mmCIF file of C-alpha atoms in Angstrom:
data_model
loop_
_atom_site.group_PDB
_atom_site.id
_atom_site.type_symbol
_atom_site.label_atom_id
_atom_site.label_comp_id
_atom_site.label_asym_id
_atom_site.label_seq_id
_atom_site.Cartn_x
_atom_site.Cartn_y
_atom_site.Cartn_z
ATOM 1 C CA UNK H 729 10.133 47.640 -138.527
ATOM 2 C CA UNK H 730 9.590 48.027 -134.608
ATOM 3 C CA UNK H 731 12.754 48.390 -132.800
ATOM 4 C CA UNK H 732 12.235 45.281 -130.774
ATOM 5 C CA UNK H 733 12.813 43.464 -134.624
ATOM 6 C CA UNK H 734 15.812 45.752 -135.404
ATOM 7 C CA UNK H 735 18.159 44.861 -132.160
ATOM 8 C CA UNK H 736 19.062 42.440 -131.126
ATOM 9 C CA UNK H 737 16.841 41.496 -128.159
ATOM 10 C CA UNK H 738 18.954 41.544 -124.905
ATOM 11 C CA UNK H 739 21.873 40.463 -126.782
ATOM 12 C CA UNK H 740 24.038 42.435 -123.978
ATOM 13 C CA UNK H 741 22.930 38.986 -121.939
ATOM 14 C CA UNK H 742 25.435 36.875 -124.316
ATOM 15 C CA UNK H 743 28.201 39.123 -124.029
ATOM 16 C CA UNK H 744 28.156 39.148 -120.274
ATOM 17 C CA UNK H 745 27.862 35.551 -120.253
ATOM 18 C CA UNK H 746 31.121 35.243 -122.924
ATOM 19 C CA UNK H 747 32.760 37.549 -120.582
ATOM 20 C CA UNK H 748 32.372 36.132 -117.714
ATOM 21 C CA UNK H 749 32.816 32.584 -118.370
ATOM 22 C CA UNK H 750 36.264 33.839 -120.178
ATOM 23 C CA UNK H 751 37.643 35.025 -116.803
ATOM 24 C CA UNK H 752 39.709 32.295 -116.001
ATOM 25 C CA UNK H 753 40.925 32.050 -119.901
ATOM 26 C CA UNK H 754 41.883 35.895 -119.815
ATOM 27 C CA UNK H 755 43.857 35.619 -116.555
ATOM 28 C CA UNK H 756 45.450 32.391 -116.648
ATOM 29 C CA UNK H 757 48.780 34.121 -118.072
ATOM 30 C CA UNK H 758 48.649 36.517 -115.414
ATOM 31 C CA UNK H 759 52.273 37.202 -112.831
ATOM 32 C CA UNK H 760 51.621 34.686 -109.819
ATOM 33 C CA UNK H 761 53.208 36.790 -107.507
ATOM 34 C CA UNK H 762 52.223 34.731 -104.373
ATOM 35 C CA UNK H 763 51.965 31.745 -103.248
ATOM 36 C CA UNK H 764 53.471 29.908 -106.516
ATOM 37 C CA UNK H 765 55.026 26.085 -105.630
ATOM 38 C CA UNK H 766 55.946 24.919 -102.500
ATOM 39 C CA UNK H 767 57.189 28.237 -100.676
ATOM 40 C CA UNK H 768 53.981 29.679 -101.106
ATOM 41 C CA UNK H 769 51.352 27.730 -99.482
ATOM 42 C CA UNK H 770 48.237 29.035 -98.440
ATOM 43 C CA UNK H 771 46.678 28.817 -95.046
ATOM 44 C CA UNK H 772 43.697 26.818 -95.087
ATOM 45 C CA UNK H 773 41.402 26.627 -97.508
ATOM 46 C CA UNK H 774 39.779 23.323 -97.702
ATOM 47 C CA UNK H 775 40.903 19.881 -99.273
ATOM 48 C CA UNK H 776 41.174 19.615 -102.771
ATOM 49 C CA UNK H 777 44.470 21.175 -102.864
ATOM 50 C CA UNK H 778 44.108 23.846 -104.823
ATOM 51 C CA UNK H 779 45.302 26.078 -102.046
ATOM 52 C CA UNK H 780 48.549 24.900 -102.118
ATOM 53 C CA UNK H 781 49.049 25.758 -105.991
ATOM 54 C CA UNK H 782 50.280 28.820 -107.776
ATOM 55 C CA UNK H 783 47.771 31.011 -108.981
ATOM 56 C CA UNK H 784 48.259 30.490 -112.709
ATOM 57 C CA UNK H 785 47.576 27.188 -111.836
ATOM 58 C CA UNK H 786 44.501 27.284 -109.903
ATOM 59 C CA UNK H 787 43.281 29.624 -112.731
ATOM 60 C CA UNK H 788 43.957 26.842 -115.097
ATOM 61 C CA UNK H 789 42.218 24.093 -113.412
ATOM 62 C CA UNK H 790 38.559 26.587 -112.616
ATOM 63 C CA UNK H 791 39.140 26.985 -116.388
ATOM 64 C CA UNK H 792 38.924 23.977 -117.262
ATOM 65 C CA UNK H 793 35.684 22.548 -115.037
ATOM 66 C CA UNK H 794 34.134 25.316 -117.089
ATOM 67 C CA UNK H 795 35.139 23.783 -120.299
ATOM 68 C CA UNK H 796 34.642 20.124 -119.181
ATOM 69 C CA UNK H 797 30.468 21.589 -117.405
ATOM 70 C CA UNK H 798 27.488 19.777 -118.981
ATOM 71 C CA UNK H 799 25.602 22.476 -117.791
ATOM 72 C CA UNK H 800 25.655 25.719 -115.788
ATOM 73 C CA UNK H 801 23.474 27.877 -113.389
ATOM 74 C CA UNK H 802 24.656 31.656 -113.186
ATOM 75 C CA UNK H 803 23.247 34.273 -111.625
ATOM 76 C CA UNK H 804 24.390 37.503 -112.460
ATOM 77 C CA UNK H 805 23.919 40.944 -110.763
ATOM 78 C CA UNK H 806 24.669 44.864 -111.442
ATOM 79 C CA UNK H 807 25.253 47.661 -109.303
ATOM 80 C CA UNK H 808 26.354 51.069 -108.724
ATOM 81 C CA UNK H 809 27.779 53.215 -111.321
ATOM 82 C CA UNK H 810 25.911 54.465 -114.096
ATOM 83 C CA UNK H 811 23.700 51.178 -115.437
ATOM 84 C CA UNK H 812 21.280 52.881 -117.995
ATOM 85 C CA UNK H 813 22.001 55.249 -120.517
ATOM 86 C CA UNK H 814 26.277 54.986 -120.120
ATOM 87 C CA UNK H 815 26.083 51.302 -118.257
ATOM 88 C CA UNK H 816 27.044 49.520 -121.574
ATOM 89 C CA UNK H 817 30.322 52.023 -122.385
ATOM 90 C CA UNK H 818 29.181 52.640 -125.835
ATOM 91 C CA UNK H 819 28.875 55.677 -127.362
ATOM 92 C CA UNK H 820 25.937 57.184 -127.435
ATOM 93 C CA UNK H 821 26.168 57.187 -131.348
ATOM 94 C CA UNK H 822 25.936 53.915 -131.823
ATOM 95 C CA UNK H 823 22.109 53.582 -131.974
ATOM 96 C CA UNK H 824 19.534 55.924 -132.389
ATOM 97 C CA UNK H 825 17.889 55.078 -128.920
ATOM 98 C CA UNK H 826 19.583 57.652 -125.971
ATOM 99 C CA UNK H 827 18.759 54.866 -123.786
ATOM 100 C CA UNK H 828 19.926 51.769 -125.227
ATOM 101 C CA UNK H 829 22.688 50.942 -122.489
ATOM 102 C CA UNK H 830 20.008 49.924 -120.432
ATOM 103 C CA UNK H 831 18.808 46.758 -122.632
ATOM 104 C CA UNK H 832 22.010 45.309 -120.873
ATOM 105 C CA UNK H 833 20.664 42.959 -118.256
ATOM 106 C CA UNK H 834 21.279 44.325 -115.041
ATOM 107 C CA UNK H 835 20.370 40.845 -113.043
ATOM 108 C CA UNK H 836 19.973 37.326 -114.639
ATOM 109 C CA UNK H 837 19.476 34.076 -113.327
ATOM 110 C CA UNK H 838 20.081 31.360 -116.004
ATOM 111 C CA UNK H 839 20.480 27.545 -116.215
ATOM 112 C CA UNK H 840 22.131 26.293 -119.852
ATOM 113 C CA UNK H 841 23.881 23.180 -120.901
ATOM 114 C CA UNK H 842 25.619 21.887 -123.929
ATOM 115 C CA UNK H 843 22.694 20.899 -125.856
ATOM 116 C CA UNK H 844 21.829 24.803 -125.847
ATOM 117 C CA UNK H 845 19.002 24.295 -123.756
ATOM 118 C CA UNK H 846 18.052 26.995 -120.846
ATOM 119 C CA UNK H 847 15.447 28.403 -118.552
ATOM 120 C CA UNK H 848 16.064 31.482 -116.848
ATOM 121 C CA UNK H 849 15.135 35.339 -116.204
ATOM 122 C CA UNK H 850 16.499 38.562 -116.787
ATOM 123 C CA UNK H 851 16.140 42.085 -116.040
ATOM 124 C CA UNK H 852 17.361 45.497 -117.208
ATOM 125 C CA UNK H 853 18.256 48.065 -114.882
ATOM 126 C CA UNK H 854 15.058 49.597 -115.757
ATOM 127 C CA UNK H 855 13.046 46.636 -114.262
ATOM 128 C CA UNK H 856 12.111 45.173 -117.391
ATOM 129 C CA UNK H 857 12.078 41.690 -117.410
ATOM 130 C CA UNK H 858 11.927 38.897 -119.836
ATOM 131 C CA UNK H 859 11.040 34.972 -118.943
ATOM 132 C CA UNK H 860 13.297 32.603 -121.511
ATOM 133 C CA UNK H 861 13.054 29.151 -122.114
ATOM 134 C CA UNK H 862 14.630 26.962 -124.723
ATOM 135 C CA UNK H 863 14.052 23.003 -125.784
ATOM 136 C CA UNK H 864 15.999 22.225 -128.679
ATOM 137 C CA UNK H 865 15.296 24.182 -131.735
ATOM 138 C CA UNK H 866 11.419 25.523 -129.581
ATOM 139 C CA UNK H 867 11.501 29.076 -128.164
ATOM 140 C CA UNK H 868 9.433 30.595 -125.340
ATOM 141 C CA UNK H 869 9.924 34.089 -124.331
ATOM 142 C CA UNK H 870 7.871 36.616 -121.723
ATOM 143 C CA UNK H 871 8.519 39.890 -121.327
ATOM 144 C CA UNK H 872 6.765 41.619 -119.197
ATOM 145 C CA UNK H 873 4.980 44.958 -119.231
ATOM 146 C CA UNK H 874 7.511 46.761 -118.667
ATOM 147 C CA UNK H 875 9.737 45.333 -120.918
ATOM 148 C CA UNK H 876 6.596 45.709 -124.078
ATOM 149 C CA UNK H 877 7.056 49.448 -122.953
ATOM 150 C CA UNK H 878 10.754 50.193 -123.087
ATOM 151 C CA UNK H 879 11.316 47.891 -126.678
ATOM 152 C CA UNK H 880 7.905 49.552 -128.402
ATOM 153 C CA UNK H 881 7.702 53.058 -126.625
ATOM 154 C CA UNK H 882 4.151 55.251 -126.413
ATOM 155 C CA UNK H 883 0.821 53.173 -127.573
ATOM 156 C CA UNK H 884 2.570 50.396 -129.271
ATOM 157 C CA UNK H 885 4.165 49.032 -125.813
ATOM 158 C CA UNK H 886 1.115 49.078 -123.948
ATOM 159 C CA UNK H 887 -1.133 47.828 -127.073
ATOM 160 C CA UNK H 888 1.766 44.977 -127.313
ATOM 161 C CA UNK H 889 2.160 44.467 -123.265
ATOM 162 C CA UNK H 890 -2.197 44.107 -123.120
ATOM 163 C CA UNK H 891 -2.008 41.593 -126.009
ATOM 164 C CA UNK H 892 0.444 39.303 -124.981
ATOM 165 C CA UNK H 893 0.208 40.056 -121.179
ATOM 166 C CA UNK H 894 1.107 36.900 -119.144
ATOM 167 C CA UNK H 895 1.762 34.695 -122.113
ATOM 168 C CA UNK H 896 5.081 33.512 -123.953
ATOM 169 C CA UNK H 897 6.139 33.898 -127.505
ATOM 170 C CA UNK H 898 6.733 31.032 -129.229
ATOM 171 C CA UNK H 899 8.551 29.779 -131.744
ATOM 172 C CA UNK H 900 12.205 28.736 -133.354
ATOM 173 C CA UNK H 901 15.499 29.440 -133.197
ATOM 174 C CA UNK H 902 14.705 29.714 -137.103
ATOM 175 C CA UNK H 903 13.151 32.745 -136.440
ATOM 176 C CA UNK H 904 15.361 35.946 -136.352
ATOM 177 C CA UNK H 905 13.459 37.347 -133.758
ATOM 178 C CA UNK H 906 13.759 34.735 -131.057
ATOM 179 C CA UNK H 907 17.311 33.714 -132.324
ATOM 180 C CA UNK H 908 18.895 36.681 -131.014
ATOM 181 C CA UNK H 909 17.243 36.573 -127.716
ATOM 182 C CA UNK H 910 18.852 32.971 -127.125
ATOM 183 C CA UNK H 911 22.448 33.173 -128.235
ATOM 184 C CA UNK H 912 23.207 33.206 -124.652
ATOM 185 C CA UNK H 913 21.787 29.666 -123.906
ATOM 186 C CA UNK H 914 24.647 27.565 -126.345
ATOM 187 C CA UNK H 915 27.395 26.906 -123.329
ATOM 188 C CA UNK H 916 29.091 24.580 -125.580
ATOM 189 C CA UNK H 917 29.567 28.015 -127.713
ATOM 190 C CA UNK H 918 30.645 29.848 -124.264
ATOM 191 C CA UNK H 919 32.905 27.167 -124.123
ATOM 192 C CA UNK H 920 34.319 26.991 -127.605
ATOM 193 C CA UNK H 921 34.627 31.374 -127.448
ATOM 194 C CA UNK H 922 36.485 30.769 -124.194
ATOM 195 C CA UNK H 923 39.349 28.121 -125.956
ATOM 196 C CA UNK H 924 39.680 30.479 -128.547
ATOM 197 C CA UNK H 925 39.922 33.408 -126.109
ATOM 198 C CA UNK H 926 43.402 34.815 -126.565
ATOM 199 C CA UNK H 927 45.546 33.603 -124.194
ATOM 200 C CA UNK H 928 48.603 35.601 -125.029
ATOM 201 C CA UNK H 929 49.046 38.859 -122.991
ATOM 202 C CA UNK H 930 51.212 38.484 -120.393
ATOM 203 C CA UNK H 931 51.110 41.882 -118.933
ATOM 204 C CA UNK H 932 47.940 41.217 -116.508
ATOM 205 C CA UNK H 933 48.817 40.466 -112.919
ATOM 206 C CA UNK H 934 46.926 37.119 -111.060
ATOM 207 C CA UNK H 935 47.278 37.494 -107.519
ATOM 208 C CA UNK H 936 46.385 34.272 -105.273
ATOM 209 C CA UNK H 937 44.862 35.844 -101.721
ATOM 210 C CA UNK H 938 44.053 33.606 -98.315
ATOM 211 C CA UNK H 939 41.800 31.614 -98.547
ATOM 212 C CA UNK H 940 37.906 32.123 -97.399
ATOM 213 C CA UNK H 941 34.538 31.079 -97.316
ATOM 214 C CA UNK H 942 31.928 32.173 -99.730
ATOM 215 C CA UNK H 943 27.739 31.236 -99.303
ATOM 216 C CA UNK H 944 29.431 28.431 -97.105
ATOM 217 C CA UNK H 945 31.991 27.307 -99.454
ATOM 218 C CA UNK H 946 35.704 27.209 -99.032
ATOM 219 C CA UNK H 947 37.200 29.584 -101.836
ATOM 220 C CA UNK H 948 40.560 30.479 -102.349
ATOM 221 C CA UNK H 949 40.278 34.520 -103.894
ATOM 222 C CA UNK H 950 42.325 34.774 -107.545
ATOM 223 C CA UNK H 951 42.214 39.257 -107.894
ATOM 224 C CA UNK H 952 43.734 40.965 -111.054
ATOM 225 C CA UNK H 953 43.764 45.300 -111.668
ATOM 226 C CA UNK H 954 43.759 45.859 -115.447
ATOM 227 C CA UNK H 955 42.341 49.309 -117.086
ATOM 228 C CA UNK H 956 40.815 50.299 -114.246
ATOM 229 C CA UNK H 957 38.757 47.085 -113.178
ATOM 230 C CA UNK H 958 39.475 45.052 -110.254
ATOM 231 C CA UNK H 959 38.425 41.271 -110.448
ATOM 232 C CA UNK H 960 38.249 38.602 -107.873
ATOM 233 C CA UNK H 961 37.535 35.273 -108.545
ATOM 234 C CA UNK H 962 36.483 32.525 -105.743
ATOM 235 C CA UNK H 963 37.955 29.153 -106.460
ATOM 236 C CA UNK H 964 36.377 26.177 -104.880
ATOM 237 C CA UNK H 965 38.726 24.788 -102.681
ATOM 238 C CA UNK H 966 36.761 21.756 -101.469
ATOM 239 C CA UNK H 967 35.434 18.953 -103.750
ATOM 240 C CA UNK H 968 36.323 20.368 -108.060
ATOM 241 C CA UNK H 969 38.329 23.626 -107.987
ATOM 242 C CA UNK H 970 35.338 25.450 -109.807
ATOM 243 C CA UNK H 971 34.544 28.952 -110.011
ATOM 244 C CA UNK H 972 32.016 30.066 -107.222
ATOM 245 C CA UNK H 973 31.693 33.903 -107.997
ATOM 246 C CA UNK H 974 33.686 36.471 -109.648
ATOM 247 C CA UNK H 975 32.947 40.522 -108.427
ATOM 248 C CA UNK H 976 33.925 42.594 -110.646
ATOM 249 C CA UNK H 977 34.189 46.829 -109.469
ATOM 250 C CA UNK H 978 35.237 49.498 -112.183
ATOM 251 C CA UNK H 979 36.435 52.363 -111.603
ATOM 252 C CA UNK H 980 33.051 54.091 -112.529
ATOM 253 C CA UNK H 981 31.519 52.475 -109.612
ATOM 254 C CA UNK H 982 29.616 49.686 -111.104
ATOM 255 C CA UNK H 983 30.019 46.084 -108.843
ATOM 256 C CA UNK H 984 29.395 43.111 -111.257
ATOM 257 C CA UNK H 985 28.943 39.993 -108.970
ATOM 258 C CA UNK H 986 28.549 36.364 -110.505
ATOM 259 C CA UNK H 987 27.343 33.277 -108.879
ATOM 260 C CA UNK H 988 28.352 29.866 -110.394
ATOM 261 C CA UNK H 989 26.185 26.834 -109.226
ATOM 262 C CA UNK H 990 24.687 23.898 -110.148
ATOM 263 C CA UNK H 991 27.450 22.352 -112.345
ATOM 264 C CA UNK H 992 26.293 19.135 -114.068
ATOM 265 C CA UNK H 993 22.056 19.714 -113.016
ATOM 266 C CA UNK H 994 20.121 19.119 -116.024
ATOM 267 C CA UNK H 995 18.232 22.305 -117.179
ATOM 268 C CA UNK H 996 14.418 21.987 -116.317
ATOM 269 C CA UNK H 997 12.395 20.393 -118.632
ATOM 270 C CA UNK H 998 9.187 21.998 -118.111
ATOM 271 C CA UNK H 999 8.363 24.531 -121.044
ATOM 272 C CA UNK H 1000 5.121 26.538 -121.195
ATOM 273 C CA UNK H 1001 2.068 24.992 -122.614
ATOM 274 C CA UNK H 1002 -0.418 26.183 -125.654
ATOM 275 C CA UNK H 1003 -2.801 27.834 -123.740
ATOM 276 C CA UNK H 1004 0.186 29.994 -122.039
ATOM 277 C CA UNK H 1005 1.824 30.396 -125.793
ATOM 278 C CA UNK H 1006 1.311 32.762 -128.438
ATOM 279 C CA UNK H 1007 2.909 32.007 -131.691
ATOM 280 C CA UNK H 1008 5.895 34.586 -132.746
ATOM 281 C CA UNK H 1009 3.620 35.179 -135.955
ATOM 282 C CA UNK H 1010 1.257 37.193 -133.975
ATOM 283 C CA UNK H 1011 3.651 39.116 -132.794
ATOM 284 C CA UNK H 1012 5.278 39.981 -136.400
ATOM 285 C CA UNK H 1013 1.479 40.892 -137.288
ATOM 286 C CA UNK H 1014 1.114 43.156 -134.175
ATOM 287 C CA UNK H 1015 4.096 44.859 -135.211
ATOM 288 C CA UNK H 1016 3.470 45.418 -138.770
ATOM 289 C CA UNK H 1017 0.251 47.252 -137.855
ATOM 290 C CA UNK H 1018 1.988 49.196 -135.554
#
């Protein structure tokens, strides 16, 4: 079986979606420190009031427009540090591919709602891309040469990347194949992993800094320190309190920055027609030959 059947397909995508969204859920029992109740006002920052608050609590309330969203555009984006073969922090062990770190999207731009619909792009931090779009149960996705070439190395990524070149595989979420690659569009299973993220640990540390302006928003910045990663989180603080960006730097150099837009905007409805489809069958042939 081609390794392109064996993983699962970008799966790092979901995880860094999960993770993301669960910021506000993992740091909502963090010390205040600043700023809590009246004595610690903010200066500035917009007015939905949110400034004014403690930062526990203006943790709480991003949290929940993220659980309360219909739908969801983020863009994510990788830097720095080392985003291939160690970007993921697993061991090396753990699959038989030196390389497999870099399946982890290093970019992605991504609208999904509850229904689990999406439309979106991502891209490793090899350059490999794949196109994804999702209607119900129906499943396009386009990777693109590069992307053929990196999940079936030597003559079976090329042979794969001329046969399908500039068309989508299609099919269901019924089929393995394609399943995996669209875990990430469910929000309303972002959501539900971000309620039942534990909630518990009281030992991280929530700051509340002054308030700023972010892509012509006014933000109020939420930063936390824990095992080596520093977090900031931008908290609307005009119109909802809902999360803008979070930036995340380790201490291995890597910048993770997060863009969240378009709450409520319906996911496009456009999907890709026959003569731009091939069915996931051909694929499974394609690869049994191989």
């Amino acid at each position: 079986m081609s390794r392109v059947s064996r993983k699962r397909v970008w799966s790092g995508a979901l995880c860094c979606a999960v993770a993301l969204l669960t910021v506000p859920a993992c740091s909502s029992n963090g010390d205040d420190g600043d700023g809590a109740g009246d004595g610690g006002k903010a200066r500035g920052g917009g007015g939905n009031g949110v400034a004014d608050l403690s930062a526990r609590k203006i943790s709480d309330k991003a949290k929940q427009e993220l659980l309360d969203a219909e739908s969801v555009h983020i863009s994510m984006k990788r830097t720095g540090g080392d985003t291939t073969a160690k970007g993921s922090g697993r061991d090396a062990d753990a699959d038989s591919d030196a390389d497999s770190g870099s399946d982890d999207p290093a970019s992605l731009e991504l609208t999904l709602d509850r229904d689990g619909n999406c439309a979106g792009t991502m891209k490793d931090a090899r350059g490999a891309s794949l196109e994804l779009v999702k209607r119900g149960d129906k499943v396009w996705m386009k990777p693109d040469e590069a992307f053929w070439k990196t999940q079936a190395p030597g003559g079976d990524g090329k042979a794969a990347a001329e046969l399908f070149k500039g068309r989508y595989i299609h099919g269901t979420t019924g089929d393995a194949m394609l399943k995996d690659a669209v875990g990430v569009c469910d929000l309303k299973e972002l959501q539900r992993e971000m309620r039942d993220a534990d909630d518990t640990d009281d030992t991280k540390s929530l700051k509340k800094r002054e308030p700023t302006t972010v892509d012509g928003i006014d933000v109020v910045p939420l930063t936390e320190t824990e095992d080596g990663r520093k977090n900031t989180m931008y908290i609307a603080a005009e119109g909802k309190p809902r999360l803008v960006k979070s930036v995340e730097n380790d201490d291995g150099g890597e910048r993770t920055t997060t863009g969240f837009t378009d709450y409520g905007e319906p996911v496009p409805a456009r999907t890709p027609s026959p003569k731009e489809s091939v069915d996931v069958a051909k694929l499974k042939e394609h690869l049994q030959k191989a």
